[in-house]
Amino acid sequence: MTQSILVVNCGSSSLKLALFDENEKNIASALAERLNGQDAFSRIAGDKQPVTLPTNANHKQALQALVSAFLERGLMSGAPTSIGHRVVHGGETFREAVLIDDDAVKAINRCAGLAPLHNPVNLAGIEATREQFPDTPQIAVFDTAYHQTLAPRAFLYAVPEAYYRDWAVRRYGFHGTSHFFMANEAARRLGKTPENTSIISAHLGNGCSITAIKNGLSVDTSMGLTPLEGLVMGTRSGDIDPGLFEYLRTQGVAVEDVHTVLNHKSGLLGISGQTNDMRTLCELADTGHEASALAIDIFCFRLAKYVGAMMASLSQLDALVFTGGIGENSVQVREKTLGHLGLLGFSIDTDLNEHHGRHTDGRIEHASSRFPVLVLPTNEELVIAREASRLAQAN
C-alpha cells in the first residue's frame, strides 16, 4: 500500500495542511486563514479552484473541508497511513513526539494554560482528524520537546523555587521542530554529523526565536514560559521589564489589556505603527518612513545581542544560521544584524547575501569572517511527517 502522511498545523487563526508520500515528497499543501471570522478563506497550493468554507468557519470545519477537497481532487486516495499534528506546548509532560490516545489528549489539554491561543486549536485539529480517520495512527509533535535538553541553569527563572515545583514555571522554548531541522541540515551542509556540530539557529518569521545548539542538542533558547519572551517579533514585544504591568496599572490599564497589547499590537507593528510585515517595513524605510526604519533597527539590534548571549552556552561555533520567512528572505535584516557583531568576528559578503546564499550552499559570510553564516530554508512539516511515519510504523 502506498504510504501517505498528512501533517496538520493549526495556528491561532490559521490552518496549514501538507501531504507527503513514502519518499518524503510533498505532494499537496493547503492553507486556511482568518478562521472564526466572516472573511475566512482557504486554498490548495497550485489549484485555482477555491475551497468553500462555512461562514465563520472554525479550525475543525476548515480541516474537514480541505481534507474533503484533497479526496475529491484525487490528491488523497483514501485515509492517510499516519497523521502528524503540530502541538505548541507540551510542558514537561512531553519530551518527544507521542502516539495520540485519550490520555495524550487529556495531557495536551492540561498544558493549554501555558499556550491558551494554540493548544486548544491544536486539539481541535486532533479531534477533527480522529473523527474523520478513526483507524489512522495520529502523532503529536511538540514545539517545546526539542528544548527539554536545557540544563536547569538555562531553563529556571530566578523566582521562588516553589513557582517551578508547584506550577512548572520555567523556560520551555518554542519553534523546536524548526531548530531541530536546522541542527541536522546545517550539519549536512557543513559535512559533519549533528552530534559533532554546534550552531546558533535564528528562526525569524512573525514569531522569532534563537537557539544555541551544542552537538545537536538545544542548550539555550530565547522564548520562555510562553512564546512572548525573547526577540522582537511581528506583533509580540519580546523581552520587557515585568514592572511595566504594575506601572500601566497605575495608569488605569488592565492586566488583560496589557497582555493583549504585548502579544498582538507590539513588536514591529507597535514600533512602526504600520505593519508587522518585514518586506513592507523595508519598503517604507527606503522611502524615509522613520518609524519603520526604527522598527527594523531595534529588531536587528535585539537579535544581535541574543547572538552574543547564545555564544555563552557553546564551546565552539560551527555556524550562525538564519531561517524562517524573514531569516531566509531579508537581505537587510541579515546585513544589519551582522553589522553589530564585528567584534565577535562575524563578517558578511554583500553579494552572497543579496543572493541569499543560493549559489554557495547557503553560505553568505565574507572570507574574513571568523564563523560561517548560513541561510537555510526550514521544513517543519517534513520533521513532523518523519516523526509521524516513524511512530506509526513502530506501533
PDB file of C-alpha atoms in Angstrom, residues 16-156:
ATOM      1  CA  LYS A  16      -1.868  24.509   7.241  1.00  0.00           C
ATOM      2  CA  LEU A  17      -2.013  21.033   5.736  1.00  0.00           C
ATOM      3  CA  ALA A  18       0.771  19.159   3.972  1.00  0.00           C
ATOM      4  CA  LEU A  19       0.622  15.717   2.404  1.00  0.00           C
ATOM      5  CA  PHE A  20       3.784  13.630   1.933  1.00  0.00           C
ATOM      6  CA  ASP A  21       4.361  10.355   0.122  1.00  0.00           C
ATOM      7  CA  GLU A  22       6.608   7.474   1.206  1.00  0.00           C
ATOM      8  CA  ASN A  23       9.622   9.191  -0.402  1.00  0.00           C
ATOM      9  CA  GLU A  24       9.113  12.305   1.731  1.00  0.00           C
ATOM     10  CA  LYS A  25       7.891  14.259  -1.297  1.00  0.00           C
ATOM     11  CA  ASN A  26       5.378  16.998  -0.505  1.00  0.00           C
ATOM     12  CA  ILE A  27       2.557  16.144  -2.911  1.00  0.00           C
ATOM     13  CA  ALA A  28      -0.050  18.632  -1.701  1.00  0.00           C
ATOM     14  CA  SER A  29      -0.342  21.669   0.583  1.00  0.00           C
ATOM     15  CA  ALA A  30      -3.276  23.752   1.710  1.00  0.00           C
ATOM     16  CA  LEU A  31      -3.902  26.836   3.804  1.00  0.00           C
ATOM     17  CA  ALA A  32      -6.896  28.345   5.587  1.00  0.00           C
ATOM     18  CA  GLU A  33      -6.658  31.798   7.172  1.00  0.00           C
ATOM     19  CA  ARG A  34      -8.740  34.292   9.174  1.00  0.00           C
ATOM     20  CA  LEU A  35     -10.647  31.431  10.761  1.00  0.00           C
ATOM     21  CA  ASN A  36     -13.603  32.239  13.040  1.00  0.00           C
ATOM     22  CA  GLY A  37     -14.154  35.415  11.026  1.00  0.00           C
ATOM     23  CA  GLN A  38     -16.518  36.375   8.219  1.00  0.00           C
ATOM     24  CA  ASP A  39     -13.609  36.712   5.774  1.00  0.00           C
ATOM     25  CA  ALA A  40     -12.185  33.209   6.393  1.00  0.00           C
ATOM     26  CA  PHE A  41     -10.820  31.610   3.238  1.00  0.00           C
ATOM     27  CA  SER A  42      -8.836  28.566   2.148  1.00  0.00           C
ATOM     28  CA  ARG A  43      -6.918  27.340  -0.861  1.00  0.00           C
ATOM     29  CA  ILE A  44      -4.906  24.402  -2.088  1.00  0.00           C
ATOM     30  CA  ALA A  45      -1.466  25.314  -3.406  1.00  0.00           C
ATOM     31  CA  GLY A  46      -1.337  25.313  -7.197  1.00  0.00           C
ATOM     32  CA  ASP A  47      -5.101  24.877  -7.537  1.00  0.00           C
ATOM     33  CA  LYS A  48      -7.133  27.832  -8.816  1.00  0.00           C
ATOM     34  CA  GLN A  49     -10.425  26.297  -7.723  1.00  0.00           C
ATOM     35  CA  PRO A  50     -11.317  27.718  -4.270  1.00  0.00           C
ATOM     36  CA  VAL A  51     -12.288  25.551  -1.321  1.00  0.00           C
ATOM     37  CA  THR A  52     -15.563  26.830   0.092  1.00  0.00           C
ATOM     38  CA  LEU A  53     -15.743  27.248   3.857  1.00  0.00           C
ATOM     39  CA  PRO A  54     -18.832  27.707   6.048  1.00  0.00           C
ATOM     40  CA  THR A  55     -19.491  31.220   7.365  1.00  0.00           C
ATOM     41  CA  ASN A  56     -17.241  31.948  10.353  1.00  0.00           C
ATOM     42  CA  ALA A  57     -15.555  28.587   9.813  1.00  0.00           C
ATOM     43  CA  ASN A  58     -13.592  27.242  12.765  1.00  0.00           C
ATOM     44  CA  HIS A  59     -10.499  25.032  12.620  1.00  0.00           C
ATOM     45  CA  LYS A  60     -12.449  21.795  12.653  1.00  0.00           C
ATOM     46  CA  GLN A  61     -14.718  22.878   9.784  1.00  0.00           C
ATOM     47  CA  ALA A  62     -11.787  24.187   7.734  1.00  0.00           C
ATOM     48  CA  LEU A  63      -9.819  20.988   8.224  1.00  0.00           C
ATOM     49  CA  GLN A  64     -12.767  18.822   7.207  1.00  0.00           C
ATOM     50  CA  ALA A  65     -13.367  20.967   4.113  1.00  0.00           C
ATOM     51  CA  LEU A  66      -9.734  20.827   2.997  1.00  0.00           C
ATOM     52  CA  VAL A  67      -9.358  17.090   3.598  1.00  0.00           C
ATOM     53  CA  SER A  68     -12.573  16.506   1.621  1.00  0.00           C
ATOM     54  CA  ALA A  69     -11.119  18.659  -1.186  1.00  0.00           C
ATOM     55  CA  PHE A  70      -7.915  16.589  -1.139  1.00  0.00           C
ATOM     56  CA  LEU A  71     -10.012  13.438  -1.560  1.00  0.00           C
ATOM     57  CA  GLU A  72     -12.335  14.866  -4.231  1.00  0.00           C
ATOM     58  CA  ARG A  73      -9.430  16.173  -6.318  1.00  0.00           C
ATOM     59  CA  GLY A  74      -7.528  12.916  -6.163  1.00  0.00           C
ATOM     60  CA  LEU A  75      -4.674  14.243  -4.049  1.00  0.00           C
ATOM     61  CA  MET A  76      -5.524  11.582  -1.458  1.00  0.00           C
ATOM     62  CA  SER A  77      -6.854   8.158  -2.456  1.00  0.00           C
ATOM     63  CA  GLY A  78      -8.284   7.390   0.970  1.00  0.00           C
ATOM     64  CA  ALA A  79      -7.280   7.566   4.594  1.00  0.00           C
ATOM     65  CA  PRO A  80      -3.622   8.535   5.147  1.00  0.00           C
ATOM     66  CA  THR A  81      -1.394   5.916   6.719  1.00  0.00           C
ATOM     67  CA  SER A  82      -0.482   8.350   9.511  1.00  0.00           C
ATOM     68  CA  ILE A  83      -1.298  11.888  10.620  1.00  0.00           C
ATOM     69  CA  GLY A  84       1.157  14.216  12.359  1.00  0.00           C
ATOM     70  CA  HIS A  85      -0.039  17.195  14.384  1.00  0.00           C
ATOM     71  CA  ARG A  86       1.992  20.197  15.457  1.00  0.00           C
ATOM     72  CA  VAL A  87       1.243  20.920  19.115  1.00  0.00           C
ATOM     73  CA  VAL A  88       2.723  24.114  20.507  1.00  0.00           C
ATOM     74  CA  HIS A  89       3.105  23.345  24.212  1.00  0.00           C
ATOM     75  CA  GLY A  90       3.926  20.011  25.798  1.00  0.00           C
ATOM     76  CA  GLY A  91       5.056  21.401  29.155  1.00  0.00           C
ATOM     77  CA  GLU A  92       7.320  18.981  30.981  1.00  0.00           C
ATOM     78  CA  THR A  93       4.987  16.086  30.174  1.00  0.00           C
ATOM     79  CA  PHE A  94       6.207  15.538  26.627  1.00  0.00           C
ATOM     80  CA  ARG A  95       9.915  15.253  25.857  1.00  0.00           C
ATOM     81  CA  GLU A  96       9.344  13.740  22.413  1.00  0.00           C
ATOM     82  CA  ALA A  97       6.626  13.033  19.860  1.00  0.00           C
ATOM     83  CA  VAL A  98       3.893  10.646  21.029  1.00  0.00           C
ATOM     84  CA  LEU A  99       1.139   8.491  19.610  1.00  0.00           C
ATOM     85  CA  ILE A 100      -2.150  10.226  20.336  1.00  0.00           C
ATOM     86  CA  ASP A 101      -4.657   8.430  22.546  1.00  0.00           C
ATOM     87  CA  ASP A 102      -7.243   9.682  25.049  1.00  0.00           C
ATOM     88  CA  ASP A 103      -4.611  10.074  27.769  1.00  0.00           C
ATOM     89  CA  ALA A 104      -2.390  12.141  25.458  1.00  0.00           C
ATOM     90  CA  VAL A 105      -5.347  14.386  24.591  1.00  0.00           C
ATOM     91  CA  LYS A 106      -6.018  14.991  28.292  1.00  0.00           C
ATOM     92  CA  ALA A 107      -2.355  15.799  28.919  1.00  0.00           C
ATOM     93  CA  ILE A 108      -2.214  18.235  25.984  1.00  0.00           C
ATOM     94  CA  ASN A 109      -5.336  19.900  27.344  1.00  0.00           C
ATOM     95  CA  ARG A 110      -3.686  20.274  30.756  1.00  0.00           C
ATOM     96  CA  CYS A 111      -0.900  22.250  29.054  1.00  0.00           C
ATOM     97  CA  ALA A 112      -3.418  24.640  27.473  1.00  0.00           C
ATOM     98  CA  GLY A 113      -2.948  27.224  30.225  1.00  0.00           C
ATOM     99  CA  LEU A 114       0.645  27.637  29.047  1.00  0.00           C
ATOM    100  CA  ALA A 115      -0.440  28.244  25.432  1.00  0.00           C
ATOM    101  CA  PRO A 116      -4.082  29.353  25.511  1.00  0.00           C
ATOM    102  CA  LEU A 117      -4.045  30.650  21.935  1.00  0.00           C
ATOM    103  CA  HIS A 118      -2.586  27.470  20.469  1.00  0.00           C
ATOM    104  CA  ASN A 119      -3.143  24.211  22.371  1.00  0.00           C
ATOM    105  CA  PRO A 120      -6.965  24.417  22.191  1.00  0.00           C
ATOM    106  CA  VAL A 121      -6.876  24.823  18.396  1.00  0.00           C
ATOM    107  CA  ASN A 122      -4.226  22.100  18.126  1.00  0.00           C
ATOM    108  CA  LEU A 123      -6.696  19.858  19.961  1.00  0.00           C
ATOM    109  CA  ALA A 124      -9.474  20.934  17.589  1.00  0.00           C
ATOM    110  CA  GLY A 125      -7.384  19.643  14.701  1.00  0.00           C
ATOM    111  CA  ILE A 126      -6.722  16.391  16.526  1.00  0.00           C
ATOM    112  CA  GLU A 127     -10.420  15.936  17.280  1.00  0.00           C
ATOM    113  CA  ALA A 128     -11.405  16.569  13.662  1.00  0.00           C
ATOM    114  CA  THR A 129      -8.967  14.056  12.165  1.00  0.00           C
ATOM    115  CA  ARG A 130      -9.684  11.427  14.813  1.00  0.00           C
ATOM    116  CA  GLU A 131     -13.367  11.668  13.874  1.00  0.00           C
ATOM    117  CA  GLN A 132     -12.686  11.569  10.144  1.00  0.00           C
ATOM    118  CA  PHE A 133      -9.988   8.862  10.252  1.00  0.00           C
ATOM    119  CA  PRO A 134     -10.594   6.861  13.451  1.00  0.00           C
ATOM    120  CA  ASP A 135      -8.338   3.960  12.391  1.00  0.00           C
ATOM    121  CA  THR A 136      -5.343   6.056  11.343  1.00  0.00           C
ATOM    122  CA  PRO A 137      -2.416   6.419  13.797  1.00  0.00           C
ATOM    123  CA  GLN A 138      -2.090  10.052  14.869  1.00  0.00           C
ATOM    124  CA  ILE A 139       1.041  11.564  16.323  1.00  0.00           C
ATOM    125  CA  ALA A 140       1.636  14.786  18.260  1.00  0.00           C
ATOM    126  CA  VAL A 141       4.934  16.626  17.666  1.00  0.00           C
ATOM    127  CA  PHE A 142       5.616  19.359  20.217  1.00  0.00           C
ATOM    128  CA  ASP A 143       7.291  22.742  19.677  1.00  0.00           C
ATOM    129  CA  THR A 144       8.701  22.543  23.191  1.00  0.00           C
ATOM    130  CA  ALA A 145      10.058  18.970  23.126  1.00  0.00           C
ATOM    131  CA  TYR A 146      13.385  19.749  21.446  1.00  0.00           C
ATOM    132  CA  HIS A 147      14.267  22.168  24.249  1.00  0.00           C
ATOM    133  CA  GLN A 148      13.812  19.626  27.029  1.00  0.00           C
ATOM    134  CA  THR A 149      17.594  19.101  26.949  1.00  0.00           C
ATOM    135  CA  LEU A 150      18.177  22.532  28.526  1.00  0.00           C
ATOM    136  CA  ALA A 151      20.024  22.398  31.855  1.00  0.00           C
ATOM    137  CA  PRO A 152      18.398  23.956  34.956  1.00  0.00           C
ATOM    138  CA  ARG A 153      20.772  26.943  34.709  1.00  0.00           C
ATOM    139  CA  ALA A 154      19.210  27.702  31.317  1.00  0.00           C
ATOM    140  CA  PHE A 155      15.548  26.887  31.939  1.00  0.00           C
ATOM    141  CA  LEU A 156      14.953  28.099  35.503  1.00  0.00           C
TER     142      LEU A 156
END
